[in-house]
């Protein structure tokens, strides 16, 4: 596709200053951006700032440049419309189909994907009126990102913070890519749970048994699912990655914590994807004090016990219609071991990949074979982890009615 044209709508909230950073990220990524602020937004950030950062005139009124019919043409020419911050007022007017300023006119004329990134106080976000407006917009096909949790204005904290601009950029890029492929919102209305990262089992207060998983593949699965319209819960074990925009992140550390969090979130999920590297074993006992090195003797052996098999539990106890997807990291006999694990675990789909030094763990790329219980196999060649994530969701989506 050519240079994507983005309309950046800016609502009248204090988070409007963060939209300046989002605008810079869009332009530096090669996107053409037209900024359409509301009158209230201009009280926070003036039109000259938007013009300087976008390199384009700023559209503020329906009555400006009437001969160009801006209230129609801006929306018609866009490849993506992003509202950030989307205030409670903007969400309400958009849900009501209002056309009382230039931005709401643009929303009515746009035929491209529309992304709302809400930002407001927790009480406003949780109010039934706002939730109904969000549900209405999603039902009509808009993508409404879940706001982040953090510091709001004043001393208040809670859900309602605008997601990080870099996370919004990543979300929007996925939406543009899926839009070009003709399936931007094929997971809309689905609830998915994804585990990511690697669990750690404490030996003593400072040491643990763990693995090398960075969580990058699980996070790619979360980003792509959210960009395709799904409601996503990400259970993240010991990762150092920024929260994906629009995703509910549940941090955990041990296998037992991950097990509890996944089972809780999976109760109402349409699909559960176990991408985390879960420790097979844990120490039989945990030392209450640091295990000291003794010069006069070798360390005592560490007895291990098995951890619960979370993937097998999920497959055995799933509600009707739920899909369970596992991941298998193998170092040898990749496909034979993968097929055996698929049968043993009882899951619907198993993503099998070879791991080792410089392969899969901690890298930005991956390759795998997606095995299905019915016998189908999909080979995914070496490439970005987002590409593998999209192929996994393609396979999952084919199983849903």
GROMACS .gro file of C-alpha atoms in nm:
model
  401
    1UNK     CA    1   0.000   0.000   0.000
    2UNK     CA    2   0.109   0.361  -0.049
    3UNK     CA    3   0.162   0.619   0.218
    4UNK     CA    4  -0.125   0.572   0.467
    5UNK     CA    5  -0.334   0.880   0.540
    6UNK     CA    6  -0.439   0.915   0.902
    7UNK     CA    7  -0.684   1.153   1.063
    8UNK     CA    8  -0.587   1.222   1.423
    9UNK     CA    9  -0.887   1.348   1.617
   10UNK     CA   10  -0.803   1.507   1.951
   11UNK     CA   11  -1.058   1.533   2.230
   12UNK     CA   12  -1.062   1.799   2.498
   13UNK     CA   13  -0.879   1.628   2.785
   14UNK     CA   14  -0.551   1.689   2.963
   15UNK     CA   15  -0.407   1.387   2.777
   16UNK     CA   16  -0.419   1.598   2.459
   17UNK     CA   17  -0.053   1.681   2.521
   18UNK     CA   18   0.031   1.310   2.473
   19UNK     CA   19  -0.133   1.323   2.131
   20UNK     CA   20   0.157   1.547   2.026
   21UNK     CA   21   0.393   1.254   2.082
   22UNK     CA   22   0.157   1.020   1.897
   23UNK     CA   23   0.148   1.263   1.605
   24UNK     CA   24   0.528   1.274   1.596
   25UNK     CA   25   0.546   0.894   1.597
   26UNK     CA   26   0.297   0.872   1.310
   27UNK     CA   27   0.484   1.122   1.094
   28UNK     CA   28   0.826   0.969   1.168
   29UNK     CA   29   0.683   0.631   1.062
   30UNK     CA   30   0.594   0.770   0.720
   31UNK     CA   31   0.224   0.836   0.769
   32UNK     CA   32   0.053   1.148   0.643
   33UNK     CA   33  -0.152   1.298   0.928
   34UNK     CA   34  -0.435   1.550   0.932
   35UNK     CA   35  -0.518   1.672   1.283
   36UNK     CA   36  -0.880   1.749   1.371
   37UNK     CA   37  -0.901   1.881   1.729
   38UNK     CA   38  -1.222   1.966   1.907
   39UNK     CA   39  -1.274   2.320   2.033
   40UNK     CA   40  -1.203   2.199   2.387
   41UNK     CA   41  -0.881   2.029   2.275
   42UNK     CA   42  -0.752   2.365   2.147
   43UNK     CA   43  -0.773   2.496   2.503
   44UNK     CA   44  -0.504   2.241   2.595
   45UNK     CA   45  -0.286   2.243   2.280
   46UNK     CA   46  -0.310   2.521   2.021
   47UNK     CA   47  -0.349   2.483   1.646
   48UNK     CA   48   0.006   2.607   1.567
   49UNK     CA   49   0.150   2.311   1.758
   50UNK     CA   50  -0.053   2.061   1.558
   51UNK     CA   51   0.037   2.233   1.231
   52UNK     CA   52   0.407   2.240   1.312
   53UNK     CA   53   0.418   1.874   1.410
   54UNK     CA   54   0.206   1.747   1.119
   55UNK     CA   55   0.336   1.981   0.850
   56UNK     CA   56  -0.023   2.037   0.741
   57UNK     CA   57  -0.297   2.290   0.809
   58UNK     CA   58  -0.513   2.207   1.107
   59UNK     CA   59  -0.885   2.160   1.047
   60UNK     CA   60  -1.091   2.297   1.335
   61UNK     CA   61  -1.427   2.417   1.198
   62UNK     CA   62  -1.686   2.291   0.954
   63UNK     CA   63  -1.695   2.644   0.813
   64UNK     CA   64  -1.322   2.663   0.730
   65UNK     CA   65  -1.237   2.616   0.358
   66UNK     CA   66  -1.601   2.537   0.278
   67UNK     CA   67  -1.525   2.500  -0.093
   68UNK     CA   68  -1.323   2.187  -0.008
   69UNK     CA   69  -1.618   2.038   0.185
   70UNK     CA   70  -1.390   1.933   0.475
   71UNK     CA   71  -1.666   1.772   0.681
   72UNK     CA   72  -1.699   1.509   0.405
   73UNK     CA   73  -1.364   1.499   0.228
   74UNK     CA   74  -1.142   1.448   0.535
   75UNK     CA   75  -1.319   1.128   0.638
   76UNK     CA   76  -1.354   0.999   0.283
   77UNK     CA   77  -0.981   1.026   0.212
   78UNK     CA   78  -0.856   0.862   0.533
   79UNK     CA   79  -0.707   0.513   0.563
   80UNK     CA   80  -0.746   0.529   0.942
   81UNK     CA   81  -0.913   0.761   1.191
   82UNK     CA   82  -0.764   0.770   1.542
   83UNK     CA   83  -0.923   0.962   1.829
   84UNK     CA   84  -0.669   1.019   2.107
   85UNK     CA   85  -0.763   1.114   2.364
   86UNK     CA   86  -1.123   1.008   2.322
   87UNK     CA   87  -1.303   1.181   2.606
   88UNK     CA   88  -1.635   1.069   2.752
   89UNK     CA   89  -1.797   1.353   2.557
   90UNK     CA   90  -1.645   1.245   2.224
   91UNK     CA   91  -1.750   0.884   2.284
   92UNK     CA   92  -2.104   0.994   2.367
   93UNK     CA   93  -2.137   1.218   2.062
   94UNK     CA   94  -1.988   0.954   1.833
   95UNK     CA   95  -2.221   0.684   1.968
   96UNK     CA   96  -2.517   0.916   1.924
   97UNK     CA   97  -2.430   0.989   1.562
   98UNK     CA   98  -2.397   1.360   1.633
   99UNK     CA   99  -2.256   1.597   1.372
  100UNK     CA  100  -2.211   1.911   1.581
  101UNK     CA  101  -1.846   1.977   1.500
  102UNK     CA  102  -1.589   1.887   1.237
  103UNK     CA  103  -1.460   1.577   1.417
  104UNK     CA  104  -1.802   1.414   1.452
  105UNK     CA  105  -1.874   1.492   1.086
  106UNK     CA  106  -1.549   1.316   0.994
  107UNK     CA  107  -1.653   1.011   1.197
  108UNK     CA  108  -1.982   0.991   1.009
  109UNK     CA  109  -1.817   1.005   0.667
  110UNK     CA  110  -1.518   0.777   0.731
  111UNK     CA  111  -1.538   0.432   0.575
  112UNK     CA  112  -1.199   0.320   0.704
  113UNK     CA  113  -1.114   0.160   1.041
  114UNK     CA  114  -1.176   0.393   1.338
  115UNK     CA  115  -0.978   0.364   1.662
  116UNK     CA  116  -1.079   0.535   1.986
  117UNK     CA  117  -0.817   0.565   2.262
  118UNK     CA  118  -1.018   0.676   2.568
  119UNK     CA  119  -0.875   0.890   2.846
  120UNK     CA  120  -1.079   1.012   3.142
  121UNK     CA  121  -1.122   0.968   3.516
  122UNK     CA  122  -1.203   0.618   3.636
  123UNK     CA  123  -1.554   0.712   3.747
  124UNK     CA  124  -1.633   0.853   3.403
  125UNK     CA  125  -1.496   0.544   3.225
  126UNK     CA  126  -1.690   0.306   3.451
  127UNK     CA  127  -2.018   0.500   3.432
  128UNK     CA  128  -2.293   0.291   3.268
  129UNK     CA  129  -2.354   0.562   3.007
  130UNK     CA  130  -1.991   0.552   2.892
  131UNK     CA  131  -1.987   0.172   2.888
  132UNK     CA  132  -2.304   0.167   2.678
  133UNK     CA  133  -2.153   0.417   2.437
  134UNK     CA  134  -1.839   0.204   2.407
  135UNK     CA  135  -2.048  -0.108   2.345
  136UNK     CA  136  -2.246   0.076   2.077
  137UNK     CA  137  -1.932   0.192   1.897
  138UNK     CA  138  -1.779  -0.155   1.908
  139UNK     CA  139  -2.100  -0.310   1.779
  140UNK     CA  140  -2.084  -0.074   1.482
  141UNK     CA  141  -1.727  -0.179   1.403
  142UNK     CA  142  -1.511   0.079   1.581
  143UNK     CA  143  -1.206  -0.032   1.778
  144UNK     CA  144  -1.217   0.112   2.130
  145UNK     CA  145  -0.891   0.053   2.315
  146UNK     CA  146  -0.919  -0.021   2.687
  147UNK     CA  147  -0.759   0.268   2.880
  148UNK     CA  148  -0.450   0.203   3.089
  149UNK     CA  149  -0.425   0.204   3.468
  150UNK     CA  150  -0.206   0.471   3.626
  151UNK     CA  151  -0.177   0.830   3.738
  152UNK     CA  152  -0.458   1.056   3.625
  153UNK     CA  153  -0.494   1.428   3.692
  154UNK     CA  154  -0.419   1.558   4.039
  155UNK     CA  155  -0.353   1.285   4.294
  156UNK     CA  156  -0.596   1.038   4.140
  157UNK     CA  157  -0.493   0.701   4.002
  158UNK     CA  158  -0.693   0.423   3.836
  159UNK     CA  159  -0.817   0.301   3.500
  160UNK     CA  160  -0.866   0.582   3.253
  161UNK     CA  161  -0.513   0.680   3.159
  162UNK     CA  162  -0.433   0.719   2.788
  163UNK     CA  163  -0.219   0.423   2.674
  164UNK     CA  164   0.142   0.500   2.591
  165UNK     CA  165   0.167   0.669   2.249
  166UNK     CA  166   0.413   0.403   2.128
  167UNK     CA  167   0.161   0.132   2.219
  168UNK     CA  168  -0.116   0.319   2.033
  169UNK     CA  169   0.114   0.346   1.730
  170UNK     CA  170   0.182  -0.029   1.736
  171UNK     CA  171  -0.192  -0.098   1.764
  172UNK     CA  172  -0.275   0.132   1.474
  173UNK     CA  173  -0.006  -0.014   1.251
  174UNK     CA  174  -0.156  -0.359   1.304
  175UNK     CA  175  -0.502  -0.222   1.221
  176UNK     CA  176  -0.370  -0.068   0.899
  177UNK     CA  177  -0.201  -0.393   0.800
  178UNK     CA  178  -0.511  -0.599   0.870
  179UNK     CA  179  -0.727  -0.342   0.690
  180UNK     CA  180  -0.513  -0.384   0.381
  181UNK     CA  181  -0.562  -0.759   0.410
  182UNK     CA  182  -0.939  -0.711   0.425
  183UNK     CA  183  -0.992  -0.858   0.772
  184UNK     CA  184  -0.931  -0.574   1.014
  185UNK     CA  185  -1.191  -0.682   1.270
  186UNK     CA  186  -1.244  -1.052   1.221
  187UNK     CA  187  -1.200  -1.124   1.596
  188UNK     CA  188  -1.454  -0.863   1.706
  189UNK     CA  189  -1.679  -0.988   1.984
  190UNK     CA  190  -1.434  -1.261   2.088
  191UNK     CA  191  -1.271  -1.282   2.430
  192UNK     CA  192  -0.925  -1.438   2.438
  193UNK     CA  193  -0.675  -1.519   2.712
  194UNK     CA  194  -0.302  -1.539   2.638
  195UNK     CA  195  -0.014  -1.635   2.865
  196UNK     CA  196   0.334  -1.501   2.798
  197UNK     CA  197   0.683  -1.497   2.945
  198UNK     CA  198   0.851  -1.753   3.168
  199UNK     CA  199   0.757  -1.861   3.518
  200UNK     CA  200   1.009  -1.857   3.803
  201UNK     CA  201   1.020  -2.098   4.097
  202UNK     CA  202   1.198  -1.959   4.407
  203UNK     CA  203   1.489  -2.153   4.559
  204UNK     CA  204   1.548  -1.899   4.833
  205UNK     CA  205   1.477  -1.525   4.876
  206UNK     CA  206   1.726  -1.431   4.597
  207UNK     CA  207   1.747  -1.728   4.359
  208UNK     CA  208   1.500  -1.905   4.134
  209UNK     CA  209   1.462  -2.173   3.868
  210UNK     CA  210   1.352  -2.013   3.543
  211UNK     CA  211   1.388  -2.010   3.168
  212UNK     CA  212   1.489  -1.775   2.888
  213UNK     CA  213   1.147  -1.677   2.755
  214UNK     CA  214   1.114  -1.301   2.698
  215UNK     CA  215   0.738  -1.306   2.639
  216UNK     CA  216   0.771  -1.142   2.297
  217UNK     CA  217   0.568  -1.406   2.113
  218UNK     CA  218   0.286  -1.390   2.366
  219UNK     CA  219   0.282  -1.012   2.349
  220UNK     CA  220   0.270  -1.029   1.969
  221UNK     CA  221  -0.032  -1.259   1.999
  222UNK     CA  222  -0.197  -1.008   2.233
  223UNK     CA  223  -0.125  -0.708   2.007
  224UNK     CA  224  -0.253  -0.877   1.695
  225UNK     CA  225  -0.568  -1.009   1.863
  226UNK     CA  226  -0.652  -0.665   2.003
  227UNK     CA  227  -0.592  -0.500   1.666
  228UNK     CA  228  -0.830  -0.754   1.509
  229UNK     CA  229  -1.104  -0.658   1.754
  230UNK     CA  230  -1.079  -0.914   2.034
  231UNK     CA  231  -1.107  -0.838   2.405
  232UNK     CA  232  -0.769  -0.961   2.532
  233UNK     CA  233  -0.642  -1.063   2.875
  234UNK     CA  234  -0.266  -1.119   2.886
  235UNK     CA  235  -0.126  -1.315   3.181
  236UNK     CA  236   0.239  -1.206   3.181
  237UNK     CA  237   0.508  -1.393   3.374
  238UNK     CA  238   0.824  -1.197   3.449
  239UNK     CA  239   0.840  -0.988   3.134
  240UNK     CA  240   1.003  -0.651   3.081
  241UNK     CA  241   0.783  -0.541   2.790
  242UNK     CA  242   0.545  -0.242   2.773
  243UNK     CA  243   0.176  -0.322   2.807
  244UNK     CA  244   0.012  -0.353   2.464
  245UNK     CA  245  -0.256  -0.092   2.400
  246UNK     CA  246  -0.607  -0.216   2.459
  247UNK     CA  247  -0.499  -0.528   2.650
  248UNK     CA  248  -0.571  -0.615   3.014
  249UNK     CA  249  -0.239  -0.732   3.160
  250UNK     CA  250  -0.224  -0.957   3.468
  251UNK     CA  251   0.134  -0.984   3.602
  252UNK     CA  252   0.239  -1.312   3.768
  253UNK     CA  253   0.563  -1.481   3.867
  254UNK     CA  254   0.532  -1.849   3.961
  255UNK     CA  255   0.358  -2.134   3.780
  256UNK     CA  256   0.094  -2.153   4.053
  257UNK     CA  257   0.017  -1.781   4.013
  258UNK     CA  258  -0.005  -1.818   3.636
  259UNK     CA  259  -0.232  -2.120   3.675
  260UNK     CA  260  -0.473  -1.933   3.902
  261UNK     CA  261  -0.481  -1.624   3.677
  262UNK     CA  262  -0.535  -1.818   3.354
  263UNK     CA  263  -0.809  -2.039   3.498
  264UNK     CA  264  -0.989  -1.732   3.634
  265UNK     CA  265  -0.968  -1.540   3.306
  266UNK     CA  266  -1.050  -1.846   3.094
  267UNK     CA  267  -1.394  -1.896   3.247
  268UNK     CA  268  -1.559  -1.667   2.989
  269UNK     CA  269  -1.303  -1.686   2.706
  270UNK     CA  270  -1.360  -1.805   2.352
  271UNK     CA  271  -0.995  -1.910   2.323
  272UNK     CA  272  -0.701  -1.962   2.555
  273UNK     CA  273  -0.349  -1.950   2.412
  274UNK     CA  274  -0.075  -2.083   2.639
  275UNK     CA  275   0.234  -1.919   2.492
  276UNK     CA  276   0.417  -1.886   2.825
  277UNK     CA  277   0.716  -2.106   2.902
  278UNK     CA  278   0.586  -2.273   3.218
  279UNK     CA  279   0.834  -2.443   3.450
  280UNK     CA  280   0.777  -2.819   3.455
  281UNK     CA  281   0.929  -2.851   3.802
  282UNK     CA  282   0.969  -2.650   4.122
  283UNK     CA  283   1.185  -2.701   4.432
  284UNK     CA  284   1.022  -2.934   4.683
  285UNK     CA  285   1.096  -2.674   4.951
  286UNK     CA  286   1.202  -2.311   4.952
  287UNK     CA  287   1.480  -2.194   5.180
  288UNK     CA  288   1.373  -1.907   5.403
  289UNK     CA  289   1.725  -1.762   5.401
  290UNK     CA  290   1.980  -1.728   5.123
  291UNK     CA  291   2.159  -2.059   5.058
  292UNK     CA  292   2.521  -1.990   5.150
  293UNK     CA  293   2.823  -2.117   4.964
  294UNK     CA  294   3.040  -2.334   5.188
  295UNK     CA  295   3.409  -2.378   5.107
  296UNK     CA  296   3.429  -2.703   5.302
  297UNK     CA  297   3.161  -2.897   5.113
  298UNK     CA  298   2.955  -2.925   4.796
  299UNK     CA  299   2.600  -2.786   4.796
  300UNK     CA  300   2.313  -3.010   4.896
  301UNK     CA  301   2.110  -3.154   4.605
  302UNK     CA  302   1.786  -2.971   4.529
  303UNK     CA  303   1.482  -3.197   4.525
  304UNK     CA  304   1.223  -3.111   4.258
  305UNK     CA  305   0.852  -3.184   4.228
  306UNK     CA  306   0.624  -3.157   3.926
  307UNK     CA  307   0.425  -2.843   3.860
  308UNK     CA  308   0.063  -2.873   3.748
  309UNK     CA  309   0.011  -2.927   3.375
  310UNK     CA  310  -0.191  -2.613   3.302
  311UNK     CA  311  -0.241  -2.678   2.931
  312UNK     CA  312  -0.380  -3.028   2.995
  313UNK     CA  313  -0.605  -2.892   3.271
  314UNK     CA  314  -0.745  -2.625   3.040
  315UNK     CA  315  -0.809  -2.877   2.763
  316UNK     CA  316  -0.984  -3.117   3.000
  317UNK     CA  317  -1.201  -2.860   3.178
  318UNK     CA  318  -1.286  -2.615   2.900
  319UNK     CA  319  -1.643  -2.496   2.855
  320UNK     CA  320  -1.829  -2.590   2.539
  321UNK     CA  321  -1.701  -2.408   2.231
  322UNK     CA  322  -1.377  -2.285   2.384
  323UNK     CA  323  -1.056  -2.341   2.185
  324UNK     CA  324  -0.733  -2.424   2.365
  325UNK     CA  325  -0.401  -2.349   2.193
  326UNK     CA  326  -0.065  -2.465   2.323
  327UNK     CA  327   0.295  -2.388   2.235
  328UNK     CA  328   0.573  -2.646   2.226
  329UNK     CA  329   0.937  -2.539   2.230
  330UNK     CA  330   1.152  -2.828   2.108
  331UNK     CA  331   1.526  -2.870   2.051
  332UNK     CA  332   1.511  -3.195   1.849
  333UNK     CA  333   1.258  -3.415   1.666
  334UNK     CA  334   1.038  -3.106   1.652
  335UNK     CA  335   0.739  -3.239   1.459
  336UNK     CA  336   0.723  -3.590   1.611
  337UNK     CA  337   0.747  -3.444   1.959
  338UNK     CA  338   0.490  -3.180   1.870
  339UNK     CA  339   0.237  -3.430   1.736
  340UNK     CA  340   0.280  -3.647   2.045
  341UNK     CA  341   0.231  -3.347   2.273
  342UNK     CA  342  -0.081  -3.237   2.084
  343UNK     CA  343  -0.238  -3.579   2.141
  344UNK     CA  344  -0.119  -3.601   2.501
  345UNK     CA  345  -0.241  -3.258   2.607
  346UNK     CA  346  -0.578  -3.280   2.434
  347UNK     CA  347  -0.571  -2.924   2.303
  348UNK     CA  348  -0.718  -2.813   1.970
  349UNK     CA  349  -0.408  -2.647   1.825
  350UNK     CA  350  -0.038  -2.671   1.905
  351UNK     CA  351   0.224  -2.427   1.775
  352UNK     CA  352   0.556  -2.610   1.753
  353UNK     CA  353   0.887  -2.432   1.711
  354UNK     CA  354   1.253  -2.514   1.745
  355UNK     CA  355   1.440  -2.321   2.015
  356UNK     CA  356   1.805  -2.288   2.102
  357UNK     CA  357   2.093  -2.045   2.099
  358UNK     CA  358   1.977  -1.739   1.906
  359UNK     CA  359   1.655  -1.911   1.796
  360UNK     CA  360   1.310  -1.796   1.914
  361UNK     CA  361   1.393  -1.696   2.273
  362UNK     CA  362   1.449  -1.321   2.310
  363UNK     CA  363   1.449  -1.250   1.937
  364UNK     CA  364   1.208  -1.047   1.723
  365UNK     CA  365   1.149  -1.332   1.478
  366UNK     CA  366   1.021  -1.686   1.489
  367UNK     CA  367   0.915  -1.978   1.272
  368UNK     CA  368   0.682  -2.265   1.354
  369UNK     CA  369   0.440  -2.532   1.240
  370UNK     CA  370   0.079  -2.499   1.356
  371UNK     CA  371  -0.066  -2.844   1.423
  372UNK     CA  372  -0.441  -2.902   1.452
  373UNK     CA  373  -0.610  -3.191   1.629
  374UNK     CA  374  -0.788  -3.279   1.305
  375UNK     CA  375  -0.455  -3.341   1.133
  376UNK     CA  376  -0.403  -3.014   0.944
  377UNK     CA  377  -0.056  -2.858   0.951
  378UNK     CA  378   0.036  -2.498   0.865
  379UNK     CA  379   0.402  -2.413   0.822
  380UNK     CA  380   0.492  -2.053   0.908
  381UNK     CA  381   0.829  -1.949   0.762
  382UNK     CA  382   1.091  -1.744   0.944
  383UNK     CA  383   0.969  -1.390   0.998
  384UNK     CA  384   0.842  -1.137   1.252
  385UNK     CA  385   0.664  -1.277   1.556
  386UNK     CA  386   0.360  -1.065   1.463
  387UNK     CA  387   0.336  -1.263   1.137
  388UNK     CA  388   0.330  -1.592   1.327
  389UNK     CA  389   0.074  -1.445   1.568
  390UNK     CA  390  -0.154  -1.348   1.280
  391UNK     CA  391  -0.130  -1.697   1.131
  392UNK     CA  392  -0.222  -1.849   1.468
  393UNK     CA  393  -0.532  -1.628   1.488
  394UNK     CA  394  -0.618  -1.715   1.127
  395UNK     CA  395  -0.623  -2.082   1.223
  396UNK     CA  396  -0.817  -2.016   1.543
  397UNK     CA  397  -1.076  -1.806   1.359
  398UNK     CA  398  -1.142  -2.091   1.115
  399UNK     CA  399  -1.255  -2.310   1.405
  400UNK     CA  400  -1.519  -2.064   1.524
  401UNK     CA  401  -1.869  -2.078   1.372
   0.00000   0.00000   0.00000
